[in-house]
mmCIF file of C-alpha atoms in Angstrom:
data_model
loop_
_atom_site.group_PDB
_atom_site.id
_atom_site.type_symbol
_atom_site.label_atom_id
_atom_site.label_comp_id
_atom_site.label_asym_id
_atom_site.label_seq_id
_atom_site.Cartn_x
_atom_site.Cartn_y
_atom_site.Cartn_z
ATOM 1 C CA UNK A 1 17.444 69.791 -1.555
ATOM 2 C CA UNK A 2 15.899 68.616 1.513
ATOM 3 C CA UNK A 3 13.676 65.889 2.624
ATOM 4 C CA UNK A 4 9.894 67.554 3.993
ATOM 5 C CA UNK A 5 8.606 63.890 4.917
ATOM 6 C CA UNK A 6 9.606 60.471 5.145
ATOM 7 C CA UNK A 7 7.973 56.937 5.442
ATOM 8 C CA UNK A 8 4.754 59.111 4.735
ATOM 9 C CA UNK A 9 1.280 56.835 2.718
ATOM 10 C CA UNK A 10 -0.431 58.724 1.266
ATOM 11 C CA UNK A 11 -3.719 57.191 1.189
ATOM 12 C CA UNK A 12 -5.127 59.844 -1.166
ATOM 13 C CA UNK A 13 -3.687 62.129 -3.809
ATOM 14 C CA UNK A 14 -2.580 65.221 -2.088
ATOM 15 C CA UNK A 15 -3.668 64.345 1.639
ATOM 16 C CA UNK A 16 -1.350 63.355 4.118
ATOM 17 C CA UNK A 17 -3.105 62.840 7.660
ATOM 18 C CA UNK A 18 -5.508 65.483 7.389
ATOM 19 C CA UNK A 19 -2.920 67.973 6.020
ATOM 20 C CA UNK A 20 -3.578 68.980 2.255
ATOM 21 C CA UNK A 21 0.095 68.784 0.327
ATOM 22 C CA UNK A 22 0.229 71.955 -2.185
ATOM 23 C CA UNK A 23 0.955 71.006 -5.269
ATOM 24 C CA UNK A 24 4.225 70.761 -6.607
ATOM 25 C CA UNK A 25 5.790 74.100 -7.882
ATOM 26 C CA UNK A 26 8.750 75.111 -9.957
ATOM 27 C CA UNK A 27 11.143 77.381 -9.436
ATOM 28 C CA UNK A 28 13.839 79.064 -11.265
ATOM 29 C CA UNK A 29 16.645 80.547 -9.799
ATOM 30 C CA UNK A 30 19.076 81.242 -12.546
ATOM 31 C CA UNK A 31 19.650 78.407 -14.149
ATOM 32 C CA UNK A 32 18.537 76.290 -11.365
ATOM 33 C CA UNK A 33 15.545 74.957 -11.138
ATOM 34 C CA UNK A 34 13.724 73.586 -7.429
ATOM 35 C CA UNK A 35 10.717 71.851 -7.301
ATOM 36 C CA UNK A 36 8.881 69.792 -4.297
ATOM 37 C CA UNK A 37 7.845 65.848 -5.485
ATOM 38 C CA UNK A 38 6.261 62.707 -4.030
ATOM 39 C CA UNK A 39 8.789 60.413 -4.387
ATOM 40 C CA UNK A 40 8.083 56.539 -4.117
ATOM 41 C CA UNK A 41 11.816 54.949 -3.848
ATOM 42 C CA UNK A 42 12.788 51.762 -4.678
ATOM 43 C CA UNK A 43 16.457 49.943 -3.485
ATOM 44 C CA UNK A 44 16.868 46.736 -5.783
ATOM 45 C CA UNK A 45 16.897 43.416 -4.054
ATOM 46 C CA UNK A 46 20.023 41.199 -2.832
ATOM 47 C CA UNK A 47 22.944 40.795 -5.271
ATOM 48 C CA UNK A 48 25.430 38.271 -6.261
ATOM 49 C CA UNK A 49 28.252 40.571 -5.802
ATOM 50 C CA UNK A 50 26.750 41.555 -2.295
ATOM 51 C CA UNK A 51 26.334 37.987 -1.620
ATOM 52 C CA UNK A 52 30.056 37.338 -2.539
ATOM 53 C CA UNK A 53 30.848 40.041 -0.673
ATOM 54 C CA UNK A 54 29.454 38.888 2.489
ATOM 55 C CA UNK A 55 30.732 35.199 1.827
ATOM 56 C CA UNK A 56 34.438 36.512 1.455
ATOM 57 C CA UNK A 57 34.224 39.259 4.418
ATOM 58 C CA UNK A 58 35.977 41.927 2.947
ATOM 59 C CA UNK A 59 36.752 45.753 5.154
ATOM 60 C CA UNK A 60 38.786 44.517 8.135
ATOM 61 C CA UNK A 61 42.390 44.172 8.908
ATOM 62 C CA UNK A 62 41.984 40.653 10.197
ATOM 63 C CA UNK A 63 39.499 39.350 7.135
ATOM 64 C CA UNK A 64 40.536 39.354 3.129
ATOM 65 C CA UNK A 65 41.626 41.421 0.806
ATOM 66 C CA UNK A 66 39.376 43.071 -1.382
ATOM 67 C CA UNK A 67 39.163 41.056 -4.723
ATOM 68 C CA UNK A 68 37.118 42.012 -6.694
ATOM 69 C CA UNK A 69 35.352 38.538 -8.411
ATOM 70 C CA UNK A 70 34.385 40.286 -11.644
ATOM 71 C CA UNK A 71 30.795 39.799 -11.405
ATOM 72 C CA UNK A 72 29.809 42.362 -14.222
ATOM 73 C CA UNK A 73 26.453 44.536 -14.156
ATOM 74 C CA UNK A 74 25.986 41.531 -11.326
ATOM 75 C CA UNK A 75 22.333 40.287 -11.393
ATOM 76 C CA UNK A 76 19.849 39.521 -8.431
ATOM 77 C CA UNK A 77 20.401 36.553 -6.693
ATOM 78 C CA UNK A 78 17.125 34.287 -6.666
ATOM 79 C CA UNK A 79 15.997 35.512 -3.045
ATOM 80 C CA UNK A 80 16.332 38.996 -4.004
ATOM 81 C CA UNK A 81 14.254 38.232 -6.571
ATOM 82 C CA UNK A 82 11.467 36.425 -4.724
ATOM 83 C CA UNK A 83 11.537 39.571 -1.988
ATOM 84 C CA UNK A 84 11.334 42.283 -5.005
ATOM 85 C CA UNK A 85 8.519 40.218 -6.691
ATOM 86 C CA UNK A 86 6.421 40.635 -3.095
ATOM 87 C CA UNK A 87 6.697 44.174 -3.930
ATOM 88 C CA UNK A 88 4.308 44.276 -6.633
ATOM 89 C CA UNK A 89 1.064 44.557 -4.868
ATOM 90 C CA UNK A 90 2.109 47.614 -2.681
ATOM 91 C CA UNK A 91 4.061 49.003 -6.008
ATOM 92 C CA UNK A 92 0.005 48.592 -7.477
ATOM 93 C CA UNK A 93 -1.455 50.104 -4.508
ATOM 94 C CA UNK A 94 0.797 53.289 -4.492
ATOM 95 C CA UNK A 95 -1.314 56.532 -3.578
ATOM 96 C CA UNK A 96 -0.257 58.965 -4.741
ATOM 97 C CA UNK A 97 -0.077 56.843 -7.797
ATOM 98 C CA UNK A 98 3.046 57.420 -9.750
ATOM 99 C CA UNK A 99 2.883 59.044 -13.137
ATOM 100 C CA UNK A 100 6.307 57.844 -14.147
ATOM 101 C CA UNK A 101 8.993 54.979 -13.333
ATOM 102 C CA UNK A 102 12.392 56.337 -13.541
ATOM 103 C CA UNK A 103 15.152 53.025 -13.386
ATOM 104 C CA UNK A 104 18.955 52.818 -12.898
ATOM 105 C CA UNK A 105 20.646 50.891 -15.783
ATOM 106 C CA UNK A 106 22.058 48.504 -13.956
ATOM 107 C CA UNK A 107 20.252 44.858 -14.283
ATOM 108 C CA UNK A 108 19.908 44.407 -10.868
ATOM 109 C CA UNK A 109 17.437 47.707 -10.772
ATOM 110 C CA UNK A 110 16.125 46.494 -14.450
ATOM 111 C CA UNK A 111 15.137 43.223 -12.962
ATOM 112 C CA UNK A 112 13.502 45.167 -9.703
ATOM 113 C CA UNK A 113 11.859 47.502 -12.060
ATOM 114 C CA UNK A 114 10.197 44.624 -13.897
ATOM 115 C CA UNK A 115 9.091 42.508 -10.645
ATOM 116 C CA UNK A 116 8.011 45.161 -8.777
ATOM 117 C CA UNK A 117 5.768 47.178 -11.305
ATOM 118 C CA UNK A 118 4.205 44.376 -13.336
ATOM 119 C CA UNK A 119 1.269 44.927 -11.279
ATOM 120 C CA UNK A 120 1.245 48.726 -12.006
ATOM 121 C CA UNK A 121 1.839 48.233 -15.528
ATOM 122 C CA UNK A 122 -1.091 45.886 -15.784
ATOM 123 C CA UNK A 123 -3.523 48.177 -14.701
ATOM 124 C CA UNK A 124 -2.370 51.727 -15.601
ATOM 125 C CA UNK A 125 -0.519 53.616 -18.201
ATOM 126 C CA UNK A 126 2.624 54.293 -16.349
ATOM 127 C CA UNK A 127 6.169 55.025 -18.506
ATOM 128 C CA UNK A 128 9.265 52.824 -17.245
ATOM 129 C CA UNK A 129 12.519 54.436 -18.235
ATOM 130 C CA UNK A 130 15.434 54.056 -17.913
ATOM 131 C CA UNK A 131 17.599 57.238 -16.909
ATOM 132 C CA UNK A 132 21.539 56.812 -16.597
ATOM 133 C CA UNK A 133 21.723 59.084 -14.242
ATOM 134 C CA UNK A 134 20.202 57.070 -11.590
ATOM 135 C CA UNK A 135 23.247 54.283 -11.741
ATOM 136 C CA UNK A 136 25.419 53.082 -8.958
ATOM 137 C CA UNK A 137 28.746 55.140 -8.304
ATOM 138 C CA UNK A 138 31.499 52.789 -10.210
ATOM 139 C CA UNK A 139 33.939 51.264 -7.688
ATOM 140 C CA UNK A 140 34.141 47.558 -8.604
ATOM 141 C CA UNK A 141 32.909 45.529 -11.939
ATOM 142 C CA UNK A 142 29.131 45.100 -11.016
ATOM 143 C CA UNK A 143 28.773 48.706 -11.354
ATOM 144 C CA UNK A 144 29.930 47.977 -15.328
ATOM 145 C CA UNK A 145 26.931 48.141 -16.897
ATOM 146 C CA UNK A 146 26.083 46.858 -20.549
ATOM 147 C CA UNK A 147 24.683 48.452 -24.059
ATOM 148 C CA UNK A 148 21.338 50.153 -24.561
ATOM 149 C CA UNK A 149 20.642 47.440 -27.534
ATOM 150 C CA UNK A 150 21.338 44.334 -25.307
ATOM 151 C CA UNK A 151 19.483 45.763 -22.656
ATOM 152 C CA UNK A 152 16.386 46.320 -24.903
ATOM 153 C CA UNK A 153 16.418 42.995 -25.477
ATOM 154 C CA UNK A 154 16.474 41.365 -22.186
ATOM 155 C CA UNK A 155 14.016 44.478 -20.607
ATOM 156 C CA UNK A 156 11.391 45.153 -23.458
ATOM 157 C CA UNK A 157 8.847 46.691 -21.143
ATOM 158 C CA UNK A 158 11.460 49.280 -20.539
ATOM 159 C CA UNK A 159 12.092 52.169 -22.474
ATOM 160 C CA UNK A 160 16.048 52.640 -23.320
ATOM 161 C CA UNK A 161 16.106 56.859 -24.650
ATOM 162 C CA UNK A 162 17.121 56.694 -28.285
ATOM 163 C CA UNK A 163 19.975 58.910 -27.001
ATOM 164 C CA UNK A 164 21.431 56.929 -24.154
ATOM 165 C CA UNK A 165 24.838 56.158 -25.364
ATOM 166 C CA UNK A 166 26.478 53.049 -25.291
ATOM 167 C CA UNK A 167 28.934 53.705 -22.933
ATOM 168 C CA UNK A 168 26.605 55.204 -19.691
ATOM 169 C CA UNK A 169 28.739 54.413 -16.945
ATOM 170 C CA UNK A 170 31.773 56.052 -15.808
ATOM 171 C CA UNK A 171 35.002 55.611 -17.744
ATOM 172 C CA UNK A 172 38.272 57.783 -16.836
ATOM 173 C CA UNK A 173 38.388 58.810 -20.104
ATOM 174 C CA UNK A 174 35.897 58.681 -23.424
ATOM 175 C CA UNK A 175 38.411 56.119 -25.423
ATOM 176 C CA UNK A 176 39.146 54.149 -22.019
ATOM 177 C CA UNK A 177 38.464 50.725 -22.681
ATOM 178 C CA UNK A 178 34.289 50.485 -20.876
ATOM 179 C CA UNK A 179 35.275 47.095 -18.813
ATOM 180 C CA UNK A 180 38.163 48.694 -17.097
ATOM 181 C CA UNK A 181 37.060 49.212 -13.552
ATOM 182 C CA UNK A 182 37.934 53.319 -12.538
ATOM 183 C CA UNK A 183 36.236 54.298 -9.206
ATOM 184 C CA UNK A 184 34.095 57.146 -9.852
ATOM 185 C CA UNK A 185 35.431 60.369 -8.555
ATOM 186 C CA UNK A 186 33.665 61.709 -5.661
ATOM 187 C CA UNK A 187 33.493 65.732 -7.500
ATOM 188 C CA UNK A 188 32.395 63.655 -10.754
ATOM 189 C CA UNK A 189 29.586 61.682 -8.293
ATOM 190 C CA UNK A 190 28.438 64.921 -6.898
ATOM 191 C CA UNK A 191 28.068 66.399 -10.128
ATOM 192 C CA UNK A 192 26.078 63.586 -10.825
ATOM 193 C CA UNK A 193 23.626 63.718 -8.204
ATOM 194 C CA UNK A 194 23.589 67.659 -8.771
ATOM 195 C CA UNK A 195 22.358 67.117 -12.710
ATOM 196 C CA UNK A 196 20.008 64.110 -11.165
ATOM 197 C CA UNK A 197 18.168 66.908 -8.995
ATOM 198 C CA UNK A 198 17.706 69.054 -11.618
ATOM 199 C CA UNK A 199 16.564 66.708 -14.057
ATOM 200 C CA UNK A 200 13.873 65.219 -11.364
ATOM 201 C CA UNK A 201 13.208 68.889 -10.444
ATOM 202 C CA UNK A 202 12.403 69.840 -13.941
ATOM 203 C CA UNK A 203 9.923 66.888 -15.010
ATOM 204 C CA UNK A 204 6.489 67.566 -15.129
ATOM 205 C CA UNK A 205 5.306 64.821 -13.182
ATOM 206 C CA UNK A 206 4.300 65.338 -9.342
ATOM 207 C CA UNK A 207 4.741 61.916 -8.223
ATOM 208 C CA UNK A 208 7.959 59.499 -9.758
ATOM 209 C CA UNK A 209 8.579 55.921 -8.675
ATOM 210 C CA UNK A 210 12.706 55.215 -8.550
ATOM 211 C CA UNK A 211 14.174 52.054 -8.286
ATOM 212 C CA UNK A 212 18.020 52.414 -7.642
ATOM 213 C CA UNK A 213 20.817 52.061 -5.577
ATOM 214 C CA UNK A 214 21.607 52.903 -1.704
ATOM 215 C CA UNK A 215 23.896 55.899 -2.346
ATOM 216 C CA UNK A 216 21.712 57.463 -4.330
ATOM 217 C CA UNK A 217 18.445 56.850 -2.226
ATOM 218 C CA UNK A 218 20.462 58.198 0.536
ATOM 219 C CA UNK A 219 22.055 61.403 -1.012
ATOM 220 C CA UNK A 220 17.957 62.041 -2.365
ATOM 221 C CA UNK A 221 16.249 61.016 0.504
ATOM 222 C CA UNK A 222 18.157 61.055 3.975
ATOM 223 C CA UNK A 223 17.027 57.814 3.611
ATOM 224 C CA UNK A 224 19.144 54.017 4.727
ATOM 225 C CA UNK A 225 17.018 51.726 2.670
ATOM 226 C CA UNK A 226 18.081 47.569 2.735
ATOM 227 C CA UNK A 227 18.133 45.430 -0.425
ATOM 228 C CA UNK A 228 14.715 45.456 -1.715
ATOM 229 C CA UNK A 229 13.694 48.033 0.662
ATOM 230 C CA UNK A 230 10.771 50.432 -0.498
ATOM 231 C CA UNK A 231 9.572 53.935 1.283
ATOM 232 C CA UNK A 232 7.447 57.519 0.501
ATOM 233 C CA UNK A 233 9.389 60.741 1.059
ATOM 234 C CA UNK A 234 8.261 64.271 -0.264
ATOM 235 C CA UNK A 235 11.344 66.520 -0.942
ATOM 236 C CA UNK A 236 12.247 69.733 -2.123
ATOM 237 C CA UNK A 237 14.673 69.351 -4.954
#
């Protein structure tokens, strides 16, 4: 995978500054498949775990140690929430436009999803989904997420796959009990992001909108995005 542009706008489909974009193309190499996208990337807004975090100082000899407040699947605090919401005009004004919104799990990106796009949605027949894949690498509680039926609930305008299962976060084990906190592995999280690429690689769409987390912005994009944070990048995956 590599990233072929970055903070590009696109201010028509398939032009960039004078220079025509080919269309997207797949590729199969094996089993693998490679294909160049438009990606529109969103990082969720500010946290109450982050803000907790930053209250309490934690990653230096001289400050705390870590304890972790057990803030699960923690929610947007109401400033991230106000800065996501100012998203929604440039989420509407999005050229190329985005044929599909792909969402991490995790409320925090649920709520961004919903606050950012409700523009979009309002004028243009754009699937939200939610894709599992997409989540936060587990290392403390927020990164516990919750069941596809109470998240249908809370999120209606986003569509929960009628084979998501109900435990879609990483557990040591399949019988581990699903609140126990067990950092993700990092050969399990690159797996991850490996089976991410392929399954962005092998949708049809040219152009996807992603709202998610910093790791995985960064490992897709190059990209250092802050809470809330949204950019353009073409990439080969």
């Amino acid at each position: 995978m590599g990233v072929i542009s970055r903070d590009v706008t696109l201010s028509k489909f398939g032009q960039r500054g004078g220079r025509r974009i080919r269309a997207a193309s797949s590729r199969s190499h094996g089993s693998v498949i490679t294909s160049k996208k438009v990606l529109h990337v969103i990082r969720h807004g500010a946290t109450e775990m982050a803000a907790y975090m930053a209250l309490h100082k934690y990653g230096s000899p001289h400050q705390e140690p870590l304890r972790d407040p057990l803030l699960y699947d923690t929610v947007l605090t109401r400033e991230g929430l106000r800065k996501v919401q100012q998203l929604a005009p440039q989420v509407a004004s999005l050229q190329p436009r985005p044929e599909a919104v792909l969402v991490s799990p995790l409320t925090r990106c649920l709520q961004t999803a919903t606050a950012t796009c409700q523009l979009l949605l309002a004028q243009h027949q754009v699937p939200m989904v939610a894709e599992p894949l997409l989540r936060e690498r587990l290392t403390l509680s927020s990164e516990v997420g919750r069941f596809p039926s109470e998240l249908r609930v809370d999120f209606p305008g986003i569509r929960f796959p009628a084979n998501m299962p109900n435990i879609w976060w990483y557990t040591a084990t399949p019988d581990a009990d699903p609140r126990h906190i067990t950092r993700e592995p990092q050969g399990v999280y690159e797996e991850r992001l490996a089976a991410l690429r392929q399954l962005l690689a092998g949708r049809p769409e040219r152009c996807l909108l992603l709202v998610t987390h910093w790791g995985i912005l960064q490992a897709l994009t190059g990209a250092d995005l802050q809470p809330g944070e949204m950019r353009t990048v073409e990439v080969q995956l």
